[in-house]
Coordinates of C-alpha atoms in Angstrom, one line a residue:
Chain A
X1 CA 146.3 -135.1 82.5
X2 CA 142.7 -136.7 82.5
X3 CA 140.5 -135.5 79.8
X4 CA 137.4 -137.5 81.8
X5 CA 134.5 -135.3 82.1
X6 CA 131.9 -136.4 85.3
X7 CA 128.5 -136.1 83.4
X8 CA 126.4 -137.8 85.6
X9 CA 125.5 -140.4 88.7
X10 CA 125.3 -143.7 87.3
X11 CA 121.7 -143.9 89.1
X12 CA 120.9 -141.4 86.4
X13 CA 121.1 -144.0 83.6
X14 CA 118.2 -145.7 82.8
X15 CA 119.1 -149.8 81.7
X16 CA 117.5 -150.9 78.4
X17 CA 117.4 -147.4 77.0
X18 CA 119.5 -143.9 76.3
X19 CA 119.8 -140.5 78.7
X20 CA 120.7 -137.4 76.4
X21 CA 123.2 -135.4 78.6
X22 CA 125.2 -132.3 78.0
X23 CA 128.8 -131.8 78.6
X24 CA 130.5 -128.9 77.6
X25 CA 127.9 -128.0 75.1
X26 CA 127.7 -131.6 73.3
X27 CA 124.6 -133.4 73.1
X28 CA 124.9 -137.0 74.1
X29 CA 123.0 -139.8 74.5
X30 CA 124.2 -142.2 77.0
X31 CA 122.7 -145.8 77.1
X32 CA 123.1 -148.4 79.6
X33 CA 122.8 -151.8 78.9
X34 CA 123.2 -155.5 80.3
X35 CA 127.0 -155.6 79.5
X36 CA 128.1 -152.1 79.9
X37 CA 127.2 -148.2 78.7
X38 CA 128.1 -146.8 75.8
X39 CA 127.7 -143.0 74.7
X40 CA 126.8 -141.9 71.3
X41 CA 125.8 -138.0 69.5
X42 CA 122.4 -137.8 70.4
X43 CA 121.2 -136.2 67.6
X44 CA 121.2 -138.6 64.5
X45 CA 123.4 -138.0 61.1
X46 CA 120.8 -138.5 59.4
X47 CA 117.6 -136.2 60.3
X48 CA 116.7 -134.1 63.1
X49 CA 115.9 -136.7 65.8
X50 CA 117.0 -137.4 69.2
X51 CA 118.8 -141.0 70.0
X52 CA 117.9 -141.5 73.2
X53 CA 114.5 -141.2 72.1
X54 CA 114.7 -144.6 69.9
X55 CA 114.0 -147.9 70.7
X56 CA 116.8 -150.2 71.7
X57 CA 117.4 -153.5 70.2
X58 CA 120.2 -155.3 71.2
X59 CA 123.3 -153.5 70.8
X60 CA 121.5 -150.8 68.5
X61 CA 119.3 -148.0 68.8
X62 CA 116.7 -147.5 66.3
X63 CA 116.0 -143.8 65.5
X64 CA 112.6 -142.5 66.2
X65 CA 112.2 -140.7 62.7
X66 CA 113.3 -142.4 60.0
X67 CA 114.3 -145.9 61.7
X68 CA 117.8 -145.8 61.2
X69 CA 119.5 -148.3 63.1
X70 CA 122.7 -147.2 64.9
X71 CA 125.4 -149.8 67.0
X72 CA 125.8 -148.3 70.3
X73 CA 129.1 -149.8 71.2
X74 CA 130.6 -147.8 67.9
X75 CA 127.6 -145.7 66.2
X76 CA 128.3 -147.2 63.2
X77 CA 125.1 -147.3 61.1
X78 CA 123.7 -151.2 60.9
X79 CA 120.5 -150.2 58.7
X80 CA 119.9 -146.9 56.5
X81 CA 118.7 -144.4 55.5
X82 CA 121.7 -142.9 57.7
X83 CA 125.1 -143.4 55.8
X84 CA 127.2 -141.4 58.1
X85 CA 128.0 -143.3 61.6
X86 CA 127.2 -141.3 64.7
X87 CA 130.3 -139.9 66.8
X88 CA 130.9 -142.8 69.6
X89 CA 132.6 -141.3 73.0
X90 CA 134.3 -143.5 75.2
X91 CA 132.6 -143.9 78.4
X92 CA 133.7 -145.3 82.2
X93 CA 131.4 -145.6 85.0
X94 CA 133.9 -145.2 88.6
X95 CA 132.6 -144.7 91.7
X96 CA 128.7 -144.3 91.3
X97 CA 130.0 -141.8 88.4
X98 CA 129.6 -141.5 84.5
X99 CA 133.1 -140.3 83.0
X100 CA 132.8 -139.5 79.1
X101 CA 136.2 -138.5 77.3
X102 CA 135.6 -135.2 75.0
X103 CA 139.2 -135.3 74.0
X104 CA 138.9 -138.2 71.8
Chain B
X1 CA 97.6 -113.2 52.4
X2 CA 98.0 -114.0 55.9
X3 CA 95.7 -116.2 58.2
X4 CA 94.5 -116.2 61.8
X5 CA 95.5 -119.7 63.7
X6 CA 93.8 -119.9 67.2
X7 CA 94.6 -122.7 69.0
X8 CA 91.8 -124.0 71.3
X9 CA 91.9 -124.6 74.5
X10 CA 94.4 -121.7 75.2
X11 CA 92.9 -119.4 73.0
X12 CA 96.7 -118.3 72.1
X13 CA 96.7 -117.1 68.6
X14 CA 98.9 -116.4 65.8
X15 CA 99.2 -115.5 62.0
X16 CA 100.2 -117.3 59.5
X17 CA 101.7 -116.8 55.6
X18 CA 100.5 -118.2 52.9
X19 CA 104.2 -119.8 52.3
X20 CA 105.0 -120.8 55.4
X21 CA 103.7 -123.7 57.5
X22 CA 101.9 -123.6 60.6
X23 CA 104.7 -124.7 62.7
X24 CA 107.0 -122.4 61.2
X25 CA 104.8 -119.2 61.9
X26 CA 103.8 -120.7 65.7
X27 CA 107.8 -121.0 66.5
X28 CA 108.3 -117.3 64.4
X29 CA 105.4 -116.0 66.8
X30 CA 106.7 -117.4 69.9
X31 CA 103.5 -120.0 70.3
X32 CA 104.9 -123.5 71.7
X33 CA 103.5 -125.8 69.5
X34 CA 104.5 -129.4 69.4
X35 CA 107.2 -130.8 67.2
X36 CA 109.8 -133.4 66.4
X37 CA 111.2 -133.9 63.1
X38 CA 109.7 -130.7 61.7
X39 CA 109.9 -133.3 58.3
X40 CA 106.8 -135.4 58.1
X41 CA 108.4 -137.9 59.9
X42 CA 107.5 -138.5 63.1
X43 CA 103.9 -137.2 63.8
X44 CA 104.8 -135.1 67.1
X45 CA 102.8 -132.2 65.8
X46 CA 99.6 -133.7 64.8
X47 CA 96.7 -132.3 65.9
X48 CA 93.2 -131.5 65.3
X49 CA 91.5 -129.4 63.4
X50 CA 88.6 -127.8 64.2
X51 CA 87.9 -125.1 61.3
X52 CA 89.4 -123.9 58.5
X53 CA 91.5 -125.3 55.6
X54 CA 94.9 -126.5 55.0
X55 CA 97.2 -128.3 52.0
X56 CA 99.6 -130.5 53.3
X57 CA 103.0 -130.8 51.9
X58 CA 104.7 -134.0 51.7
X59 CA 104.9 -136.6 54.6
X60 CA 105.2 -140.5 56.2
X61 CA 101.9 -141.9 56.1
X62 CA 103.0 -143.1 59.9
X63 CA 103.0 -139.5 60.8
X64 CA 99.3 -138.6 59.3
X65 CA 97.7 -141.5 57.2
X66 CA 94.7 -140.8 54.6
X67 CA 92.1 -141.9 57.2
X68 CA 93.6 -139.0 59.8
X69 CA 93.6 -136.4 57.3
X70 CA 90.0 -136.8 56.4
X71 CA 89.4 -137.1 60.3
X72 CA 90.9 -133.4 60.3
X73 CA 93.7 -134.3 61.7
X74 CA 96.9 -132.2 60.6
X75 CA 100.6 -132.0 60.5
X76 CA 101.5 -128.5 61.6
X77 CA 105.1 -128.7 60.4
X78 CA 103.7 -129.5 56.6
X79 CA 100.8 -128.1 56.6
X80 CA 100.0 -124.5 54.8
X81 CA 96.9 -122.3 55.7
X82 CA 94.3 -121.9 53.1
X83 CA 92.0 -119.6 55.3
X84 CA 91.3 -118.9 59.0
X85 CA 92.3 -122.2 61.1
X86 CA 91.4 -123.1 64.5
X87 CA 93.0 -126.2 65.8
X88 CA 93.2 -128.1 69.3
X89 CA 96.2 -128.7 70.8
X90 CA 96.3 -129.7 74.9
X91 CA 100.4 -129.1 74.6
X92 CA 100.2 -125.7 74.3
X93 CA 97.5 -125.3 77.6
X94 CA 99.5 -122.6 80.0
X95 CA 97.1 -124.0 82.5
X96 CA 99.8 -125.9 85.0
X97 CA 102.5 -125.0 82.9
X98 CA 104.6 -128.3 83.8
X99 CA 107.0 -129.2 80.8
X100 CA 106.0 -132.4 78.9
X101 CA 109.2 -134.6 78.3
X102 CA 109.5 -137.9 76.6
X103 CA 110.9 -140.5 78.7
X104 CA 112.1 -144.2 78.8
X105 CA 110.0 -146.1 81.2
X106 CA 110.5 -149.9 82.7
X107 CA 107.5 -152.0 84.1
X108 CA 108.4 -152.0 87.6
X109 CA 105.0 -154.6 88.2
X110 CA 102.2 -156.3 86.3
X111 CA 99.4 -157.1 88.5
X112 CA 95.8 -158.4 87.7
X113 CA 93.4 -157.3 89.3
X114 CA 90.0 -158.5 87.6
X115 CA 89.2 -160.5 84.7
X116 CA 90.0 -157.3 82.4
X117 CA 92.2 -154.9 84.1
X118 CA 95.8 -154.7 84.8
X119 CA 97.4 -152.2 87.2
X120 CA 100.6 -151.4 85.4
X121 CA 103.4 -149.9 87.5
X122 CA 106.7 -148.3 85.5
X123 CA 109.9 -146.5 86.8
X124 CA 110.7 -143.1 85.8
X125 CA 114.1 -142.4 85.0
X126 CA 115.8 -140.6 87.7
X127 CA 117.4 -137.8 86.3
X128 CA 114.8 -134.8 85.8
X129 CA 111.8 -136.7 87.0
X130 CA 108.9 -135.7 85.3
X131 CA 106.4 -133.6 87.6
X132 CA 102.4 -133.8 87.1
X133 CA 99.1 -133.1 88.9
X134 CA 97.0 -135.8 90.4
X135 CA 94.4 -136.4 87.6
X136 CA 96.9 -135.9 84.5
X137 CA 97.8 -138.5 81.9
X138 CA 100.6 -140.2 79.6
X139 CA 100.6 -141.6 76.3
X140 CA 102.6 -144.3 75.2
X141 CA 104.5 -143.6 71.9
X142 CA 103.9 -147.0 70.2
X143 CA 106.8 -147.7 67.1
X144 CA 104.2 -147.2 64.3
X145 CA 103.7 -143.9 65.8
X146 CA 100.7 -143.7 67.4
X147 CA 99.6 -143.2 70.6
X148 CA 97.4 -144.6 73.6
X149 CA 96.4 -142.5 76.7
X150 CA 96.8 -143.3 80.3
X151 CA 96.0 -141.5 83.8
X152 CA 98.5 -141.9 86.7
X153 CA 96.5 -143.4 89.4
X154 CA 98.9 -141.9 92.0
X155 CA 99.7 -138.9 93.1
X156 CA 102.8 -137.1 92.4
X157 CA 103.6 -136.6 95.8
X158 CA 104.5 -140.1 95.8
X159 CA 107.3 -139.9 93.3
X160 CA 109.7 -138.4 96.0
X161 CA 109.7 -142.2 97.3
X162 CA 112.3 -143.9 95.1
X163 CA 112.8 -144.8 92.6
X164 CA 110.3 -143.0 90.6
X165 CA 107.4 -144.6 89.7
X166 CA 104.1 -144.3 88.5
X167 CA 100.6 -146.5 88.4
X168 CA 98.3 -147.3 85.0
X169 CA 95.3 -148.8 85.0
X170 CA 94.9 -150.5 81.7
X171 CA 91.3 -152.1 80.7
X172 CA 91.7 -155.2 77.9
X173 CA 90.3 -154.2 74.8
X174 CA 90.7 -157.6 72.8
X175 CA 92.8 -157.3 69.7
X176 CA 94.5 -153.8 70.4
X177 CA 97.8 -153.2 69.7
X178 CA 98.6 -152.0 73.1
X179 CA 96.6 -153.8 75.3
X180 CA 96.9 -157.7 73.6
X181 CA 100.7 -157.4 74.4
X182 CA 100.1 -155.8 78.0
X183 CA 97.8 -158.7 78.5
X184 CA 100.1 -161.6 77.1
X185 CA 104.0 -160.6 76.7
X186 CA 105.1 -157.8 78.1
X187 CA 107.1 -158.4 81.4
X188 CA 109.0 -157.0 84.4
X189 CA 112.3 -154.9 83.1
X190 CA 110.6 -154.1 79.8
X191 CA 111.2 -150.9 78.2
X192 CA 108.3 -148.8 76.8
X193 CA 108.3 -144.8 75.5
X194 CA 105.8 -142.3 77.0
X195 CA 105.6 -138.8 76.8
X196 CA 104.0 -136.3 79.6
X197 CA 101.9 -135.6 81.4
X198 CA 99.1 -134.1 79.6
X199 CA 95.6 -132.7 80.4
X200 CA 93.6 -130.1 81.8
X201 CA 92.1 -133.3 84.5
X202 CA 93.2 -132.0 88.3
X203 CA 91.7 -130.7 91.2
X204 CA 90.9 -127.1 91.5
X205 CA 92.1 -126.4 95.1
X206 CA 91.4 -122.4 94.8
X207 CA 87.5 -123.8 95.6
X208 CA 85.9 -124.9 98.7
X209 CA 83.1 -126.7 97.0
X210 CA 82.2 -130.2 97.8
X211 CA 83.5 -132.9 95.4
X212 CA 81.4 -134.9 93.5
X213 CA 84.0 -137.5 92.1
X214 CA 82.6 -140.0 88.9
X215 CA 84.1 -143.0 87.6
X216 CA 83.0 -145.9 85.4
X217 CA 85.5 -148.7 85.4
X218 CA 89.3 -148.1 84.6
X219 CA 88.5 -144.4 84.8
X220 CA 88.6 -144.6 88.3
X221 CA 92.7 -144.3 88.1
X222 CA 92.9 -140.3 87.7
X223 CA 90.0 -139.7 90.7
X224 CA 92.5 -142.5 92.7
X225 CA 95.0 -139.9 92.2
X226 CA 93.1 -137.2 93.2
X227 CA 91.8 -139.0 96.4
X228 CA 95.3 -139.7 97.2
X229 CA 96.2 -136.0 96.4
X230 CA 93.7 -134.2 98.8
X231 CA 94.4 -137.1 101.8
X232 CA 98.3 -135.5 101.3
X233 CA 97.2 -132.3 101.3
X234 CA 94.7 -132.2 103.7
X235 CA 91.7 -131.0 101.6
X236 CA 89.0 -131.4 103.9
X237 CA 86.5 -130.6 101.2
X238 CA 83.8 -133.4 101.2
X239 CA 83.6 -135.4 98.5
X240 CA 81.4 -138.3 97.5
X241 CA 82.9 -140.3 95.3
X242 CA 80.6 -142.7 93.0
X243 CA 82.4 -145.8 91.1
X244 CA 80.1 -148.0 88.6
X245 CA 81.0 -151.1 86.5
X246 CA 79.1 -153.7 85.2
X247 CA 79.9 -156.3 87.8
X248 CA 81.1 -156.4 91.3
X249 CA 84.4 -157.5 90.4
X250 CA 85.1 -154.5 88.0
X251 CA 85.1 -152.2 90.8
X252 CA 88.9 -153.4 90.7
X253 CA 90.2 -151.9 93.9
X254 CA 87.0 -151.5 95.9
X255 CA 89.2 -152.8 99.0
X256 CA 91.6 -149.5 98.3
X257 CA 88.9 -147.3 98.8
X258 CA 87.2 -148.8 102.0
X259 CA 90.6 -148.4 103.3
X260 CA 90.7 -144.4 102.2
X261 CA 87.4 -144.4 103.8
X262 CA 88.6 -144.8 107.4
X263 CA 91.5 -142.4 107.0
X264 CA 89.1 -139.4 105.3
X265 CA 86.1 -138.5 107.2
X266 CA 85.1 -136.1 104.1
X267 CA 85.2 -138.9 102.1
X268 CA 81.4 -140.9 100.8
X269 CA 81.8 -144.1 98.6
X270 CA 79.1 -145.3 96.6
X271 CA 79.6 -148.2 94.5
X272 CA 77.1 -148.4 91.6
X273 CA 76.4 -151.8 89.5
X274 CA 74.7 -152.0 86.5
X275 CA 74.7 -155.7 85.7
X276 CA 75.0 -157.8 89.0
X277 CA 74.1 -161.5 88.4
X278 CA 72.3 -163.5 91.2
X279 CA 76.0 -164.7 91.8
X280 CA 77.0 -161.5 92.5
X281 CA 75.2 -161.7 95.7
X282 CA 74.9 -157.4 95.2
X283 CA 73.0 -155.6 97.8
X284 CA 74.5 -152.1 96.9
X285 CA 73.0 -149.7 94.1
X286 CA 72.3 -150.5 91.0
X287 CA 71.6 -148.9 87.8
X288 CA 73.9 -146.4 85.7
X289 CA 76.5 -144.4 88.0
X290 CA 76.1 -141.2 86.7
X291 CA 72.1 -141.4 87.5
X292 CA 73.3 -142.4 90.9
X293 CA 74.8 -138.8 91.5
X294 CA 72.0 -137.2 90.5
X295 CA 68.8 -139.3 92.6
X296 CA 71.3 -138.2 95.4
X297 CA 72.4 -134.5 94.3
X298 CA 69.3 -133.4 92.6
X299 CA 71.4 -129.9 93.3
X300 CA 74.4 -129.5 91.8
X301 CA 74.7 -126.4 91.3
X302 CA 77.0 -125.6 93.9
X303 CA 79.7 -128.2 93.5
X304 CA 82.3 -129.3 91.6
X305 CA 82.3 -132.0 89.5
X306 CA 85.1 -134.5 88.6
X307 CA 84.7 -137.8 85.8
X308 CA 86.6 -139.7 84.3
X309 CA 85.4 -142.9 82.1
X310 CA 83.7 -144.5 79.2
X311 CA 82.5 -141.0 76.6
X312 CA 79.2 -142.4 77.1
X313 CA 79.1 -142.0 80.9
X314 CA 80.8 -139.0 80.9
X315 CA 78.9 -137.4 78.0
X316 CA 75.7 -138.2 79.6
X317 CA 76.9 -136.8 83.0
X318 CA 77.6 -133.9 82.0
X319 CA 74.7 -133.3 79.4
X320 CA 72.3 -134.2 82.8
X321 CA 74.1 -132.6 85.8
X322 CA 73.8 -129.0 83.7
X323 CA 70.6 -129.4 82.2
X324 CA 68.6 -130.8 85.4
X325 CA 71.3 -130.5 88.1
X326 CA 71.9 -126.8 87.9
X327 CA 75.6 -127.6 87.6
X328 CA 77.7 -124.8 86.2
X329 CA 79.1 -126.0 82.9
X330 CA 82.6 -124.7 83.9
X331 CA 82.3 -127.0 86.9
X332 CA 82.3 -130.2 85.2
X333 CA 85.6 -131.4 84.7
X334 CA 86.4 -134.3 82.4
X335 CA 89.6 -135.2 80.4
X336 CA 87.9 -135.8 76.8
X337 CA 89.4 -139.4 76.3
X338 CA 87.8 -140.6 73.0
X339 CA 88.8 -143.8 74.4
X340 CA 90.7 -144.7 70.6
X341 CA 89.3 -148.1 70.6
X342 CA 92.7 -149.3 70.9
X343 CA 93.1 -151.3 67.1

C-alpha cells in the first residue's frame, strides 16, 4: 500500500525557490534546491503568508511577512517571530514525477 | 456613517463603515482589491489616494513608511474611512482581466547593450505560466518591500517557446537599489520575486487606425512588444514608430528594428537624437522625439497613439498631440510610470 501522491512534473519546480501545490486539499510549498526538494505547509505558523512566496537562503525560506526563517529540509523555525515549526512532508521525485506522502 | 470608496481607473465602487477597513468592506462587497497579510505587514494593498480621508491603524513601517503616508499613499487592510475616498488601484482594472500572480523568476541572460542599459532575460516557472498583453509590465518585489516596474519587451506569443521566458530592459540609475546590483552582482541562475503583469499599456486591435508608436530610451521595451505582437498577428495597420535618446548609441537595439523593418511593410522608423556629438557622425533627425511626431503628423486626430518613456516626454506628448495635434485624448495611450527614481 503506497500512500505517494503524484503532485506534479518535476519540470514544474522551479530550482532556487518554492511552488505552492495542492493535494488533496493541503496547501504545499514545494522547493527545489541544488541537493534535493523538500516540501513544507505553505502557509506559515506564524501569520497569514504564503512560503513559496519567501526568499530562499540556503536551506531556509524566509517568510515574506514577518521574516521568519523556516529550514526546508525539516520546517523547523531557525529565526522568530514563528515559534511553531511548519509541517515538513516527505517528498520523492521518480520518473519526471513529484511524489509527496500525506500519510505521514 | 458609511462612506463611498471609488476606485479609479475602474470606476468600481463600494461603501464602507466607519469600523471596518477598506479592505474589509471591498472583500464584503465583492471588489478585488489587493492584499497579502491583511496585517500591516507586507504592503500588498498599498495604494493611492486620490481624495478623501483616512486613519490608519497599526502597521510595519516597510509596508507604508511616514514619507508614503503623507504622499497619500494608504494601507487598505488598516486603513478606516473618515469621509468619501477615491483611490487608484490598476489591480482591480477589468480591462484584460488576466490574473496577476506572484512568481519566482531566474535570470536566464544578462546582456549589455549600451553604456547604460541591460537587456535582462528571466525564466518563468512552468507550471501556470503567467499570460500578458504585449505592452504590459512587472514589478519586482524587492525584500524591504518595495517595488520597481518593468515592461516585457516581448510578446506573449513567444512564451509558448520553452521554457518560459520573458525580456526587461533595465536603464542604470546610479545608486538604486535595483539597478546598482543588476549592474554589478547579479548573475545567471539568480532568483528574483515579481508579481504580474500590470497595466492598462496594449494595443487596441478593435481599431483600424494607424499607429503612431513613441519611445525615449529604455521605454522602447513595451512598443518592442507591441511591434512583435502585431508582426504575429498580422496587424497590417501602419505604424510609424519614432525612437529618441540622447546619443546614437542609446537607441540600444536600433539593429532589431531595421531588421522588423524588412519583414513589416506597415512599419516607418524614425530615429530621433537630441544630443549627437561630432563623433557621433549623426545624419538622422535631431531634436526632442516627441516634436518629431508632430513636424510630421501635424494631424493626429485620426490615429492612435502609443508612448512609453521618461514622464517628461510622455507628459509633453500628450499635452501637445491634443492641444495642437487634434488627437483625441482617449487615444493617447501611456502607462503612467513615475519612473521612482530608483533610491
Amino acid at each position: 500500500m503506497s500512500n505517494w501522491i503524484d503532485v506534479a512534473a518535476e519540470a514544474d519546480l522551479f530550482e532556487g525557490a518554492g511552488i505552492a501545490f495542492a493535494p488533496e486539499g493541503q496547501d504545499i510549498a514545494v522547493f527545489k534546491l541544488e541537493d534535493g526538494v523538500y516540501a513544507i505547509n505553505n502557509l506559515c505558523s506564524h501569520g497569514n503568508a504564503k512560503l513559496c512566496d519567501g526568499f530562499v537562503e540556503g536551506h531556509n525560506v524566509e517568510c515574506p511577512f514577518h521574516q521568519a526563517l523556516f529550514d526546508l529540509r525539516d520546517g523547523s523555525v531557525r529565526c522568530g517571530p514563528a515559534t511553531e515549526p511548519a509541517k515538513s512532508w516527505p517528498v520523492k521525485v521518480e520518473g519526471g514525477r513529484v511524489y509527496l506522502n500525506l500519510a505521514s | 456613517m458609511t462612506h463611498h470608496i471609488s476606485v479609479e481607473p475602474s470606476g468600481l465602487r463600494f461603501q464602507a463603515l466607519a469600523d471596518e477597513t477598506l479592505l474589509s468592506a471591498a472583500i464584503r462587497q465583492g471588489v478585488g482589491m489587493p492584499y497579502g497579510c491583511k496585517d500591516g505587514a507586507c504592503g500588498s494593498c498599498k495604494c493611492k489616494k486620490i481624495s478623501g480621508t483616512v486613519i490608519h491603524g497599526p502597521h510595519q513601517d516597510k509596508a507604508l513608511s511616514a514619507d508614503e503616508e503623507a504622499q497619500g499613499l494608504v494601507l487598505t487592510c488598516c486603513a478606516t474611512a473618515q469621509s468619501d475616498v477615491v483611490l487608484e488601484s490598476k489591480q482591480v482594472t477589468p480591462e484584460g482581466g488576466l490574473p496577476v500572480k506572484k512568481m519566482p523568476v531566474r535570470v536566464a541572460s544578462l546582456e549589455k547593450k549600451s553604456h547604460d542599459v541591460i537587456v535582462l532575460k528571466l525564466q518563468l516557472p512552468a507550471n501556470d505560466v503567467m499570460k500578458y498583453h504585449a505592452g504590459q509590465y512587472i514589478e519586482f518585489l524587492l525584500r524591504d518591500g518595495s517595488r520597481r516596474s518593468y515592461s516585457m519587451a516581448n510578446a506573449p506569443h513567444t512564451l509558448e517557446v520553452a521554457p518560459p521566458t520573458v525580456e526587461l530592459h533595465i536603464r542604470h540609475m546610479p545608486g538604486g537599489k535595483f539597478t546598482d546590483p543588476v549592474f554589478t552582482t547579479l548573475k545567471e541562475k539568480d532568483i528574483l520575486r515579481a508579481e504580474g503583469p500590470y497595466g492598462s499599456f496594449y494595443l487596441r486591435e478593435d481599431s483600424d487606425k494607424p499607429i503612431v508608436l513613441l519611445a525615449s530610451g529604455t521605454g522602447f521595451a513595451p512598443i518592442k512588444a507591441l511591434i512583435e505582437h502585431m508582426q504575429h498577428r498580422g496587424i497590417t495597420r501602419p505604424a510609424t514608430l519614432y525612437w529618441g535618446g540622447r546619443r546614437p548609441s542609446d537607441l540600444y537595439m536600433a539593429d532589431l528594428v531595421e531588421a522588423r523593418l524588412a519583414e513589416m511593410p506597415n512599419l516607418r522608423y524614425v530615429p530621433v537624437i537630441s544630443n549627437a556629438e561630432a563623433e557621433d557622425n549623426w545624419t538622422g533627425r535631431t531634436g526632442f522625439v516627441h516634436q518629431a511626431v508632430l513636424q510630421d503628423f501635424p494631424d493626429l486626430s485620426g490615429h492612435q497613439v502609443y508612448a512609453c518613456g521618461a514622464p517628461i516626454v510622455v507628459d509633453s506628448a500628450k499635452r501637445d498631440y491634443v492641444a495642437r495635434g487634434g488627437l483625441p485624448e482617449e487615444e493617447f495611450y501611456a502607462d503612467a510610470f513615475t519612473s521612482a527614481a530608483d533610491k
